[in-house]
Amino acid sequence: MSWIEAIVLGLVQGLTEFLPISSSGHLRITSAIFFEQDAGASFTAVTQLGTEAAVLLYFAKDIWRITRVWVVGIWDSSVRSSLDYRMGWYVIIGSIPIGVFGFLFKDQIRTAARNLWLVATTLILFAFVLAFAEYWGRQTRRLENFTLRDGIVMGFAQAMALIPGVSRSGGTLTAGLFLNLTREAAARYSFLLAIPAVVMSGVFSLPDVFDTSGGGSIPSPAQMVVATIIAFGVGYAAIAWLLRFVAHHTLYVFVLYRVALGSLVLALLLTGTISAT
């Protein structure tokens, strides 16, 4: 991997991780168009540690409060009715689907799922699903109304993002809108829900990043560190921007962007400009 590739992919990861446009899909597409080789699923997983560090910093007070109340609630039944205690369980339970599916389909996620025909198709298909959710969702429920059912449904929606092009944030936001949550409530739970799965995925993928047996571009440890730090800085700014944006705007701009990008990738594939694998 060249230094310019590591820097560009770090920027792409930070810019797209929290938007409903699929960061893994963008890394795959960017690698194919500009660098002619796939940086790999492991590179994506590790750079996500940078963006999740941004989540931990941005929501540090919320995370500390939820964790403290959850731990206390294990022993003290008087706090178990609080939203913070319940949210701790919602995040844990909602993280189970992506952990199970990620373990069962690890090989497919690293190989067949990164085919650009699939990435482009899912970008377009799930754009329309997001549009329907934005149109039909009543957005009458706030985070205070969050239930275990919401956590489970959004947990399974997050698991769909194991396929590049679906988008983890896009899947959870879509599910949240179908559950009539406000965009801001769905986004906040989405940020919290990502922490266990992304951190564990990144940690377990560290050894695979530097494995030369699979081909493709292999970063040096220094390049991996720089890409992750860039993803952290850009990702932190993206969190603040997205929370302000969803509070006052619809998600249709992301729908149009996904359709345009997916169509561009399909055109490049049809003309033989880029390879699907």
Coordinates of C-alpha atoms in Angstrom, one line a residue, residues 57-58 69 93 135 144 241:
L57 CA -15.0 10.6 22.8
Y58 CA -18.1 12.4 21.5
V69 CA -26.1 2.8 35.8
I93 CA -28.7 -7.5 23.0
Y135 CA -41.6 8.7 3.7
E144 CA -37.3 7.9 26.0
W241 CA -22.5 17.3 11.6

